[in-house]
């Protein structure tokens, strides 16, 4: 949530009630047609990247003898694959992947589109 927190500070959104609303709804209407959308926090994480929404079995999938590593700092080319390879895996195997943790994010986008079109 650090980049998001920086964005909110830059936008002057510092009130606890607005931040609580963002956490609850996964979106916040900043001004007329400008919205901030965020990933839901799952599994008691304090920060959540989009790939954290996948179940552990997806994130632990071994590809060509390598395991997924989202952190650039901890990434070792001979042992790990990154977000691009993960996205290709998801694209090719989406029928067998549970996307339930993405529902709050997709619902938030749906609510924004619905409000905007009203």
PDB file of N, CA and C in Angstrom, residues 10-110:
ATOM      1  N   UNK A  10      -0.278  12.632  -2.049  1.00  0.00           N
ATOM      2  CA  UNK A  10      -0.071  13.592  -3.129  1.00  0.00           C
ATOM      3  C   UNK A  10      -1.396  14.254  -3.530  1.00  0.00           C
ATOM      4  N   UNK A  11      -2.475  13.447  -3.522  1.00  0.00           N
ATOM      5  CA  UNK A  11      -3.793  13.952  -3.887  1.00  0.00           C
ATOM      6  C   UNK A  11      -4.454  14.722  -2.748  1.00  0.00           C
ATOM      7  N   UNK A  12      -3.818  14.720  -1.570  1.00  0.00           N
ATOM      8  CA  UNK A  12      -4.382  15.422  -0.421  1.00  0.00           C
ATOM      9  C   UNK A  12      -5.472  14.646   0.292  1.00  0.00           C
ATOM     10  N   UNK A  13      -5.535  13.347   0.049  1.00  0.00           N
ATOM     11  CA  UNK A  13      -6.532  12.494   0.701  1.00  0.00           C
ATOM     12  C   UNK A  13      -5.866  11.859   1.921  1.00  0.00           C
ATOM     13  N   UNK A  14      -6.062  12.493   3.062  1.00  0.00           N
ATOM     14  CA  UNK A  14      -5.403  12.015   4.273  1.00  0.00           C
ATOM     15  C   UNK A  14      -6.390  11.708   5.395  1.00  0.00           C
ATOM     16  N   UNK A  15      -7.671  12.001   5.186  1.00  0.00           N
ATOM     17  CA  UNK A  15      -8.654  11.764   6.239  1.00  0.00           C
ATOM     18  C   UNK A  15      -8.828  10.269   6.459  1.00  0.00           C
ATOM     19  N   UNK A  16      -8.868   9.867   7.708  1.00  0.00           N
ATOM     20  CA  UNK A  16      -9.025   8.449   8.054  1.00  0.00           C
ATOM     21  C   UNK A  16     -10.303   7.866   7.482  1.00  0.00           C
ATOM     22  N   UNK A  17     -11.379   8.663   7.439  1.00  0.00           N
ATOM     23  CA  UNK A  17     -12.651   8.146   6.933  1.00  0.00           C
ATOM     24  C   UNK A  17     -12.556   7.811   5.440  1.00  0.00           C
ATOM     25  N   UNK A  18     -11.841   8.621   4.679  1.00  0.00           N
ATOM     26  CA  UNK A  18     -11.665   8.347   3.242  1.00  0.00           C
ATOM     27  C   UNK A  18     -10.801   7.106   3.027  1.00  0.00           C
ATOM     28  N   UNK A  19      -9.754   6.959   3.811  1.00  0.00           N
ATOM     29  CA  UNK A  19      -8.877   5.792   3.698  1.00  0.00           C
ATOM     30  C   UNK A  19      -9.635   4.533   4.112  1.00  0.00           C
ATOM     31  N   UNK A  20     -10.456   4.627   5.148  1.00  0.00           N
ATOM     32  CA  UNK A  20     -11.283   3.491   5.577  1.00  0.00           C
ATOM     33  C   UNK A  20     -12.275   3.111   4.481  1.00  0.00           C
ATOM     34  N   UNK A  21     -12.858   4.122   3.827  1.00  0.00           N
ATOM     35  CA  UNK A  21     -13.788   3.868   2.718  1.00  0.00           C
ATOM     36  C   UNK A  21     -13.081   3.145   1.578  1.00  0.00           C
ATOM     37  N   UNK A  22     -11.873   3.552   1.257  1.00  0.00           N
ATOM     38  CA  UNK A  22     -11.095   2.906   0.204  1.00  0.00           C
ATOM     39  C   UNK A  22     -10.819   1.449   0.557  1.00  0.00           C
ATOM     40  N   UNK A  23     -10.437   1.188   1.804  1.00  0.00           N
ATOM     41  CA  UNK A  23     -10.174  -0.189   2.226  1.00  0.00           C
ATOM     42  C   UNK A  23     -11.436  -1.041   2.167  1.00  0.00           C
ATOM     43  N   UNK A  24     -12.564  -0.452   2.544  1.00  0.00           N
ATOM     44  CA  UNK A  24     -13.821  -1.198   2.580  1.00  0.00           C
ATOM     45  C   UNK A  24     -14.364  -1.478   1.184  1.00  0.00           C
ATOM     46  N   UNK A  25     -14.399  -0.445   0.339  1.00  0.00           N
ATOM     47  CA  UNK A  25     -15.013  -0.568  -0.985  1.00  0.00           C
ATOM     48  C   UNK A  25     -14.035  -0.964  -2.091  1.00  0.00           C
ATOM     49  N   UNK A  26     -12.746  -0.820  -1.843  1.00  0.00           N
ATOM     50  CA  UNK A  26     -11.686  -1.023  -2.847  1.00  0.00           C
ATOM     51  C   UNK A  26     -11.666   0.078  -3.900  1.00  0.00           C
ATOM     52  N   UNK A  27     -12.433   1.148  -3.674  1.00  0.00           N
ATOM     53  CA  UNK A  27     -12.359   2.311  -4.559  1.00  0.00           C
ATOM     54  C   UNK A  27     -12.781   3.556  -3.804  1.00  0.00           C
ATOM     55  N   UNK A  28     -12.390   4.684  -4.361  1.00  0.00           N
ATOM     56  CA  UNK A  28     -12.715   5.962  -3.763  1.00  0.00           C
ATOM     57  C   UNK A  28     -12.917   6.960  -4.895  1.00  0.00           C
ATOM     58  N   UNK A  29     -14.006   7.694  -4.846  1.00  0.00           N
ATOM     59  CA  UNK A  29     -14.262   8.728  -5.837  1.00  0.00           C
ATOM     60  C   UNK A  29     -13.508   9.980  -5.411  1.00  0.00           C
ATOM     61  N   UNK A  30     -12.486  10.313  -6.168  1.00  0.00           N
ATOM     62  CA  UNK A  30     -11.653  11.460  -5.830  1.00  0.00           C
ATOM     63  C   UNK A  30     -12.317  12.765  -6.244  1.00  0.00           C
ATOM     64  N   UNK A  31     -12.765  12.805  -7.482  1.00  0.00           N
ATOM     65  CA  UNK A  31     -13.443  13.983  -8.026  1.00  0.00           C
ATOM     66  C   UNK A  31     -14.254  13.534  -9.235  1.00  0.00           C
ATOM     67  N   UNK A  32     -15.307  14.175  -9.532  1.00  0.00           N
ATOM     68  CA  UNK A  32     -16.283  13.844 -10.581  1.00  0.00           C
ATOM     69  C   UNK A  32     -16.076  12.457 -11.208  1.00  0.00           C
ATOM     70  N   UNK A  33     -15.218  12.323 -12.204  1.00  0.00           N
ATOM     71  CA  UNK A  33     -15.057  11.027 -12.861  1.00  0.00           C
ATOM     72  C   UNK A  33     -13.675  10.396 -12.626  1.00  0.00           C
ATOM     73  N   UNK A  34     -13.002  10.804 -11.567  1.00  0.00           N
ATOM     74  CA  UNK A  34     -11.697  10.238 -11.238  1.00  0.00           C
ATOM     75  C   UNK A  34     -11.822   9.374  -9.981  1.00  0.00           C
ATOM     76  N   UNK A  35     -11.463   8.116 -10.130  1.00  0.00           N
ATOM     77  CA  UNK A  35     -11.551   7.160  -9.033  1.00  0.00           C
ATOM     78  C   UNK A  35     -10.185   6.556  -8.749  1.00  0.00           C
ATOM     79  N   UNK A  36      -9.965   6.188  -7.503  1.00  0.00           N
ATOM     80  CA  UNK A  36      -8.791   5.419  -7.099  1.00  0.00           C
ATOM     81  C   UNK A  36      -9.308   4.018  -6.782  1.00  0.00           C
ATOM     82  N   UNK A  37      -8.708   3.011  -7.411  1.00  0.00           N
ATOM     83  CA  UNK A  37      -9.104   1.619  -7.200  1.00  0.00           C
ATOM     84  C   UNK A  37      -7.897   0.871  -6.650  1.00  0.00           C
ATOM     85  N   UNK A  38      -8.156  -0.016  -5.698  1.00  0.00           N
ATOM     86  CA  UNK A  38      -7.062  -0.780  -5.108  1.00  0.00           C
ATOM     87  C   UNK A  38      -7.442  -2.249  -4.973  1.00  0.00           C
ATOM     88  N   UNK A  39      -6.434  -3.079  -4.822  1.00  0.00           N
ATOM     89  CA  UNK A  39      -6.661  -4.500  -4.566  1.00  0.00           C
ATOM     90  C   UNK A  39      -7.242  -4.666  -3.169  1.00  0.00           C
ATOM     91  N   UNK A  40      -8.097  -5.658  -2.985  1.00  0.00           N
ATOM     92  CA  UNK A  40      -8.546  -5.937  -1.624  1.00  0.00           C
ATOM     93  C   UNK A  40      -7.396  -6.532  -0.811  1.00  0.00           C
ATOM     94  N   UNK A  41      -7.388  -6.272   0.474  1.00  0.00           N
ATOM     95  CA  UNK A  41      -6.394  -6.888   1.355  1.00  0.00           C
ATOM     96  C   UNK A  41      -6.934  -8.257   1.752  1.00  0.00           C
ATOM     97  N   UNK A  42      -6.151  -9.290   1.513  1.00  0.00           N
ATOM     98  CA  UNK A  42      -6.588 -10.647   1.828  1.00  0.00           C
ATOM     99  C   UNK A  42      -5.577 -11.312   2.754  1.00  0.00           C
ATOM    100  N   UNK A  43      -6.009 -12.395   3.355  1.00  0.00           N
ATOM    101  CA  UNK A  43      -5.138 -13.206   4.216  1.00  0.00           C
ATOM    102  C   UNK A  43      -4.403 -12.369   5.255  1.00  0.00           C
ATOM    103  N   UNK A  44      -5.074 -11.338   5.753  1.00  0.00           N
ATOM    104  CA  UNK A  44      -4.528 -10.466   6.792  1.00  0.00           C
ATOM    105  C   UNK A  44      -3.234  -9.765   6.389  1.00  0.00           C
ATOM    106  N   UNK A  45      -3.029  -9.584   5.079  1.00  0.00           N
ATOM    107  CA  UNK A  45      -1.868  -8.840   4.591  1.00  0.00           C
ATOM    108  C   UNK A  45      -2.083  -7.349   4.827  1.00  0.00           C
ATOM    109  N   UNK A  46      -1.013  -6.641   5.151  1.00  0.00           N
ATOM    110  CA  UNK A  46      -1.096  -5.187   5.312  1.00  0.00           C
ATOM    111  C   UNK A  46      -0.953  -4.490   3.970  1.00  0.00           C
ATOM    112  N   UNK A  47      -0.277  -5.146   3.036  1.00  0.00           N
ATOM    113  CA  UNK A  47      -0.119  -4.661   1.667  1.00  0.00           C
ATOM    114  C   UNK A  47      -0.428  -5.824   0.742  1.00  0.00           C
ATOM    115  N   UNK A  48      -0.977  -5.525  -0.417  1.00  0.00           N
ATOM    116  CA  UNK A  48      -1.389  -6.596  -1.311  1.00  0.00           C
ATOM    117  C   UNK A  48      -1.139  -6.194  -2.757  1.00  0.00           C
ATOM    118  N   UNK A  49      -0.349  -6.985  -3.446  1.00  0.00           N
ATOM    119  CA  UNK A  49      -0.157  -6.795  -4.875  1.00  0.00           C
ATOM    120  C   UNK A  49      -1.150  -7.692  -5.596  1.00  0.00           C
ATOM    121  N   UNK A  50      -1.407  -7.412  -6.850  1.00  0.00           N
ATOM    122  CA  UNK A  50      -2.443  -8.140  -7.576  1.00  0.00           C
ATOM    123  C   UNK A  50      -2.187  -9.649  -7.583  1.00  0.00           C
ATOM    124  N   UNK A  51      -0.948 -10.063  -7.676  1.00  0.00           N
ATOM    125  CA  UNK A  51      -0.678 -11.505  -7.709  1.00  0.00           C
ATOM    126  C   UNK A  51      -0.950 -12.175  -6.368  1.00  0.00           C
ATOM    127  N   UNK A  52      -1.018 -11.400  -5.292  1.00  0.00           N
ATOM    128  CA  UNK A  52      -1.370 -11.972  -3.992  1.00  0.00           C
ATOM    129  C   UNK A  52      -2.808 -12.472  -3.963  1.00  0.00           C
ATOM    130  N   UNK A  53      -3.608 -12.065  -4.933  1.00  0.00           N
ATOM    131  CA  UNK A  53      -4.999 -12.501  -5.000  1.00  0.00           C
ATOM    132  C   UNK A  53      -5.137 -13.934  -5.502  1.00  0.00           C
ATOM    133  N   UNK A  54      -4.082 -14.466  -6.104  1.00  0.00           N
ATOM    134  CA  UNK A  54      -4.119 -15.869  -6.529  1.00  0.00           C
ATOM    135  C   UNK A  54      -3.946 -16.780  -5.331  1.00  0.00           C
ATOM    136  N   UNK A  55      -4.512 -17.975  -5.436  1.00  0.00           N
ATOM    137  CA  UNK A  55      -4.337 -18.957  -4.379  1.00  0.00           C
ATOM    138  C   UNK A  55      -2.884 -19.448  -4.377  1.00  0.00           C
ATOM    139  N   UNK A  56      -2.454 -19.954  -3.237  1.00  0.00           N
ATOM    140  CA  UNK A  56      -1.070 -20.421  -3.061  1.00  0.00           C
ATOM    141  C   UNK A  56      -0.648 -21.432  -4.122  1.00  0.00           C
ATOM    142  N   UNK A  57      -1.559 -22.340  -4.516  1.00  0.00           N
ATOM    143  CA  UNK A  57      -1.178 -23.361  -5.491  1.00  0.00           C
ATOM    144  C   UNK A  57      -0.768 -22.754  -6.829  1.00  0.00           C
ATOM    145  N   UNK A  58      -1.334 -21.608  -7.189  1.00  0.00           N
ATOM    146  CA  UNK A  58      -0.935 -20.926  -8.430  1.00  0.00           C
ATOM    147  C   UNK A  58       0.441 -20.294  -8.238  1.00  0.00           C
ATOM    148  N   UNK A  59       0.627 -19.616  -7.116  1.00  0.00           N
ATOM    149  CA  UNK A  59       1.895 -18.932  -6.858  1.00  0.00           C
ATOM    150  C   UNK A  59       3.051 -19.904  -6.636  1.00  0.00           C
ATOM    151  N   UNK A  60       2.746 -21.120  -6.247  1.00  0.00           N
ATOM    152  CA  UNK A  60       3.795 -22.120  -6.001  1.00  0.00           C
ATOM    153  C   UNK A  60       4.013 -23.043  -7.201  1.00  0.00           C
ATOM    154  N   UNK A  61       3.342 -22.743  -8.311  1.00  0.00           N
ATOM    155  CA  UNK A  61       3.505 -23.546  -9.520  1.00  0.00           C
ATOM    156  C   UNK A  61       4.939 -23.455 -10.020  1.00  0.00           C
ATOM    157  N   UNK A  62       5.521 -24.603 -10.280  1.00  0.00           N
ATOM    158  CA  UNK A  62       6.886 -24.651 -10.809  1.00  0.00           C
ATOM    159  C   UNK A  62       6.815 -24.650 -12.331  1.00  0.00           C
ATOM    160  N   UNK A  63       7.581 -23.775 -12.951  1.00  0.00           N
ATOM    161  CA  UNK A  63       7.653 -23.684 -14.410  1.00  0.00           C
ATOM    162  C   UNK A  63       9.103 -23.844 -14.840  1.00  0.00           C
ATOM    163  N   UNK A  64       9.357 -24.848 -15.641  1.00  0.00           N
ATOM    164  CA  UNK A  64      10.715 -25.103 -16.133  1.00  0.00           C
ATOM    165  C   UNK A  64      11.733 -25.162 -14.996  1.00  0.00           C
ATOM    166  N   UNK A  65      11.338 -25.782 -13.881  1.00  0.00           N
ATOM    167  CA  UNK A  65      12.240 -25.935 -12.745  1.00  0.00           C
ATOM    168  C   UNK A  65      12.427 -24.682 -11.905  1.00  0.00           C
ATOM    169  N   UNK A  66      11.600 -23.640 -12.174  1.00  0.00           N
ATOM    170  CA  UNK A  66      11.722 -22.388 -11.434  1.00  0.00           C
ATOM    171  C   UNK A  66      10.436 -22.121 -10.662  1.00  0.00           C
ATOM    172  N   UNK A  67      10.575 -21.344  -9.580  1.00  0.00           N
ATOM    173  CA  UNK A  67       9.416 -20.943  -8.793  1.00  0.00           C
ATOM    174  C   UNK A  67       9.205 -19.442  -8.910  1.00  0.00           C
ATOM    175  N   UNK A  68       7.969 -19.020  -8.668  1.00  0.00           N
ATOM    176  CA  UNK A  68       7.615 -17.604  -8.800  1.00  0.00           C
ATOM    177  C   UNK A  68       8.236 -16.774  -7.683  1.00  0.00           C
ATOM    178  N   UNK A  69       8.749 -15.607  -8.052  1.00  0.00           N
ATOM    179  CA  UNK A  69       9.247 -14.628  -7.077  1.00  0.00           C
ATOM    180  C   UNK A  69       8.787 -13.249  -7.527  1.00  0.00           C
ATOM    181  N   UNK A  70       7.949 -12.597  -6.706  1.00  0.00           N
ATOM    182  CA  UNK A  70       7.428 -11.284  -7.093  1.00  0.00           C
ATOM    183  C   UNK A  70       8.385 -10.149  -6.765  1.00  0.00           C
ATOM    184  N   UNK A  71       9.269 -10.364  -5.830  1.00  0.00           N
ATOM    185  CA  UNK A  71      10.186  -9.317  -5.398  1.00  0.00           C
ATOM    186  C   UNK A  71      11.405  -9.252  -6.318  1.00  0.00           C
ATOM    187  N   UNK A  72      11.618  -8.097  -6.910  1.00  0.00           N
ATOM    188  CA  UNK A  72      12.807  -7.928  -7.759  1.00  0.00           C
ATOM    189  C   UNK A  72      14.089  -8.079  -6.948  1.00  0.00           C
ATOM    190  N   UNK A  73      14.022  -7.670  -5.701  1.00  0.00           N
ATOM    191  CA  UNK A  73      15.188  -7.746  -4.816  1.00  0.00           C
ATOM    192  C   UNK A  73      15.598  -9.196  -4.547  1.00  0.00           C
ATOM    193  N   UNK A  74      14.610 -10.085  -4.412  1.00  0.00           N
ATOM    194  CA  UNK A  74      14.885 -11.488  -4.091  1.00  0.00           C
ATOM    195  C   UNK A  74      14.951 -12.386  -5.318  1.00  0.00           C
ATOM    196  N   UNK A  75      14.713 -11.832  -6.494  1.00  0.00           N
ATOM    197  CA  UNK A  75      14.670 -12.599  -7.734  1.00  0.00           C
ATOM    198  C   UNK A  75      16.070 -13.090  -8.124  1.00  0.00           C
ATOM    199  N   UNK A  76      16.166 -14.394  -8.390  1.00  0.00           N
ATOM    200  CA  UNK A  76      17.401 -15.005  -8.884  1.00  0.00           C
ATOM    201  C   UNK A  76      17.037 -15.719 -10.184  1.00  0.00           C
ATOM    202  N   UNK A  77      17.610 -15.270 -11.278  1.00  0.00           N
ATOM    203  CA  UNK A  77      17.216 -15.741 -12.609  1.00  0.00           C
ATOM    204  C   UNK A  77      17.287 -17.260 -12.767  1.00  0.00           C
ATOM    205  N   UNK A  78      18.252 -17.886 -12.155  1.00  0.00           N
ATOM    206  CA  UNK A  78      18.397 -19.332 -12.321  1.00  0.00           C
ATOM    207  C   UNK A  78      17.378 -20.128 -11.502  1.00  0.00           C
ATOM    208  N   UNK A  79      16.730 -19.492 -10.516  1.00  0.00           N
ATOM    209  CA  UNK A  79      15.776 -20.189  -9.645  1.00  0.00           C
ATOM    210  C   UNK A  79      14.344 -19.701  -9.775  1.00  0.00           C
ATOM    211  N   UNK A  80      14.169 -18.501 -10.305  1.00  0.00           N
ATOM    212  CA  UNK A  80      12.845 -17.885 -10.261  1.00  0.00           C
ATOM    213  C   UNK A  80      12.336 -17.465 -11.630  1.00  0.00           C
ATOM    214  N   UNK A  81      11.007 -17.401 -11.709  1.00  0.00           N
ATOM    215  CA  UNK A  81      10.362 -16.734 -12.837  1.00  0.00           C
ATOM    216  C   UNK A  81       9.565 -15.565 -12.259  1.00  0.00           C
ATOM    217  N   UNK A  82       9.263 -14.605 -13.120  1.00  0.00           N
ATOM    218  CA  UNK A  82       8.635 -13.380 -12.642  1.00  0.00           C
ATOM    219  C   UNK A  82       7.188 -13.227 -13.066  1.00  0.00           C
ATOM    220  N   UNK A  83       6.717 -11.997 -12.985  1.00  0.00           N
ATOM    221  CA  UNK A  83       5.316 -11.685 -13.219  1.00  0.00           C
ATOM    222  C   UNK A  83       4.889 -11.956 -14.659  1.00  0.00           C
ATOM    223  N   UNK A  84       5.769 -11.742 -15.600  1.00  0.00           N
ATOM    224  CA  UNK A  84       5.418 -11.987 -17.017  1.00  0.00           C
ATOM    225  C   UNK A  84       5.151 -13.467 -17.256  1.00  0.00           C
ATOM    226  N   UNK A  85       6.029 -14.331 -16.748  1.00  0.00           N
ATOM    227  CA  UNK A  85       5.831 -15.768 -16.906  1.00  0.00           C
ATOM    228  C   UNK A  85       4.577 -16.224 -16.163  1.00  0.00           C
ATOM    229  N   UNK A  86       4.334 -15.638 -14.991  1.00  0.00           N
ATOM    230  CA  UNK A  86       3.121 -15.964 -14.239  1.00  0.00           C
ATOM    231  C   UNK A  86       1.884 -15.578 -15.042  1.00  0.00           C
ATOM    232  N   UNK A  87       1.902 -14.409 -15.654  1.00  0.00           N
ATOM    233  CA  UNK A  87       0.735 -13.973 -16.429  1.00  0.00           C
ATOM    234  C   UNK A  87       0.485 -14.907 -17.619  1.00  0.00           C
ATOM    235  N   UNK A  88       1.537 -15.395 -18.258  1.00  0.00           N
ATOM    236  CA  UNK A  88       1.374 -16.354 -19.366  1.00  0.00           C
ATOM    237  C   UNK A  88       0.796 -17.668 -18.856  1.00  0.00           C
ATOM    238  N   UNK A  89       1.256 -18.102 -17.687  1.00  0.00           N
ATOM    239  CA  UNK A  89       0.720 -19.324 -17.076  1.00  0.00           C
ATOM    240  C   UNK A  89      -0.773 -19.156 -16.789  1.00  0.00           C
ATOM    241  N   UNK A  90      -1.142 -18.024 -16.220  1.00  0.00           N
ATOM    242  CA  UNK A  90      -2.552 -17.766 -15.901  1.00  0.00           C
ATOM    243  C   UNK A  90      -3.375 -17.734 -17.189  1.00  0.00           C
ATOM    244  N   UNK A  91      -2.878 -17.069 -18.210  1.00  0.00           N
ATOM    245  CA  UNK A  91      -3.583 -16.980 -19.490  1.00  0.00           C
ATOM    246  C   UNK A  91      -3.860 -18.371 -20.056  1.00  0.00           C
ATOM    247  N   UNK A  92      -2.868 -19.243 -19.970  1.00  0.00           N
ATOM    248  CA  UNK A  92      -3.001 -20.591 -20.538  1.00  0.00           C
ATOM    249  C   UNK A  92      -3.766 -21.566 -19.647  1.00  0.00           C
ATOM    250  N   UNK A  93      -3.966 -21.228 -18.385  1.00  0.00           N
ATOM    251  CA  UNK A  93      -4.592 -22.160 -17.438  1.00  0.00           C
ATOM    252  C   UNK A  93      -5.774 -21.562 -16.678  1.00  0.00           C
ATOM    253  N   UNK A  94      -6.348 -20.485 -17.189  1.00  0.00           N
ATOM    254  CA  UNK A  94      -7.397 -19.778 -16.441  1.00  0.00           C
ATOM    255  C   UNK A  94      -8.597 -20.652 -16.095  1.00  0.00           C
ATOM    256  N   UNK A  95      -8.879 -21.677 -16.908  1.00  0.00           N
ATOM    257  CA  UNK A  95     -10.007 -22.570 -16.614  1.00  0.00           C
ATOM    258  C   UNK A  95      -9.822 -23.326 -15.307  1.00  0.00           C
ATOM    259  N   UNK A  96      -8.581 -23.495 -14.885  1.00  0.00           N
ATOM    260  CA  UNK A  96      -8.284 -24.278 -13.684  1.00  0.00           C
ATOM    261  C   UNK A  96      -7.850 -23.409 -12.503  1.00  0.00           C
ATOM    262  N   UNK A  97      -8.059 -22.108 -12.603  1.00  0.00           N
ATOM    263  CA  UNK A  97      -7.612 -21.182 -11.554  1.00  0.00           C
ATOM    264  C   UNK A  97      -8.832 -20.555 -10.884  1.00  0.00           C
ATOM    265  N   UNK A  98      -8.789 -20.479  -9.570  1.00  0.00           N
ATOM    266  CA  UNK A  98      -9.853 -19.841  -8.801  1.00  0.00           C
ATOM    267  C   UNK A  98      -9.569 -18.341  -8.712  1.00  0.00           C
ATOM    268  N   UNK A  99     -10.471 -17.545  -9.253  1.00  0.00           N
ATOM    269  CA  UNK A  99     -10.320 -16.090  -9.262  1.00  0.00           C
ATOM    270  C   UNK A  99     -11.206 -15.413  -8.215  1.00  0.00           C
ATOM    271  N   UNK A 100     -11.685 -16.160  -7.239  1.00  0.00           N
ATOM    272  CA  UNK A 100     -12.619 -15.629  -6.249  1.00  0.00           C
ATOM    273  C   UNK A 100     -12.061 -14.405  -5.509  1.00  0.00           C
ATOM    274  N   UNK A 101     -10.775 -14.390  -5.201  1.00  0.00           N
ATOM    275  CA  UNK A 101     -10.189 -13.253  -4.481  1.00  0.00           C
ATOM    276  C   UNK A 101     -10.161 -11.971  -5.317  1.00  0.00           C
ATOM    277  N   UNK A 102     -10.386 -12.103  -6.622  1.00  0.00           N
ATOM    278  CA  UNK A 102     -10.432 -10.936  -7.510  1.00  0.00           C
ATOM    279  C   UNK A 102     -11.818 -10.288  -7.513  1.00  0.00           C
ATOM    280  N   UNK A 103     -12.817 -10.999  -6.978  1.00  0.00           N
ATOM    281  CA  UNK A 103     -14.202 -10.516  -7.030  1.00  0.00           C
ATOM    282  C   UNK A 103     -14.371  -9.114  -6.447  1.00  0.00           C
ATOM    283  N   UNK A 104     -13.836  -8.785  -5.265  1.00  0.00           N
ATOM    284  CA  UNK A 104     -14.014  -7.418  -4.745  1.00  0.00           C
ATOM    285  C   UNK A 104     -13.440  -6.347  -5.681  1.00  0.00           C
ATOM    286  N   UNK A 105     -12.316  -6.631  -6.302  1.00  0.00           N
ATOM    287  CA  UNK A 105     -11.714  -5.682  -7.239  1.00  0.00           C
ATOM    288  C   UNK A 105     -12.598  -5.506  -8.469  1.00  0.00           C
ATOM    289  N   UNK A 106     -13.064  -6.610  -9.025  1.00  0.00           N
ATOM    290  CA  UNK A 106     -13.928  -6.544 -10.206  1.00  0.00           C
ATOM    291  C   UNK A 106     -15.277  -5.915  -9.871  1.00  0.00           C
ATOM    292  N   UNK A 107     -15.810  -6.222  -8.690  1.00  0.00           N
ATOM    293  CA  UNK A 107     -17.062  -5.588  -8.255  1.00  0.00           C
ATOM    294  C   UNK A 107     -16.891  -4.076  -8.109  1.00  0.00           C
ATOM    295  N   UNK A 108     -15.746  -3.645  -7.595  1.00  0.00           N
ATOM    296  CA  UNK A 108     -15.475  -2.210  -7.455  1.00  0.00           C
ATOM    297  C   UNK A 108     -15.458  -1.533  -8.816  1.00  0.00           C
ATOM    298  N   UNK A 109     -14.811  -2.148  -9.781  1.00  0.00           N
ATOM    299  CA  UNK A 109     -14.764  -1.587 -11.141  1.00  0.00           C
ATOM    300  C   UNK A 109     -16.169  -1.539 -11.724  1.00  0.00           C
ATOM    301  N   UNK A 110     -16.943  -2.598 -11.502  1.00  0.00           N
ATOM    302  CA  UNK A 110     -18.328  -2.629 -11.980  1.00  0.00           C
ATOM    303  C   UNK A 110     -19.152  -1.507 -11.355  1.00  0.00           C
TER     304      UNK A 110
END
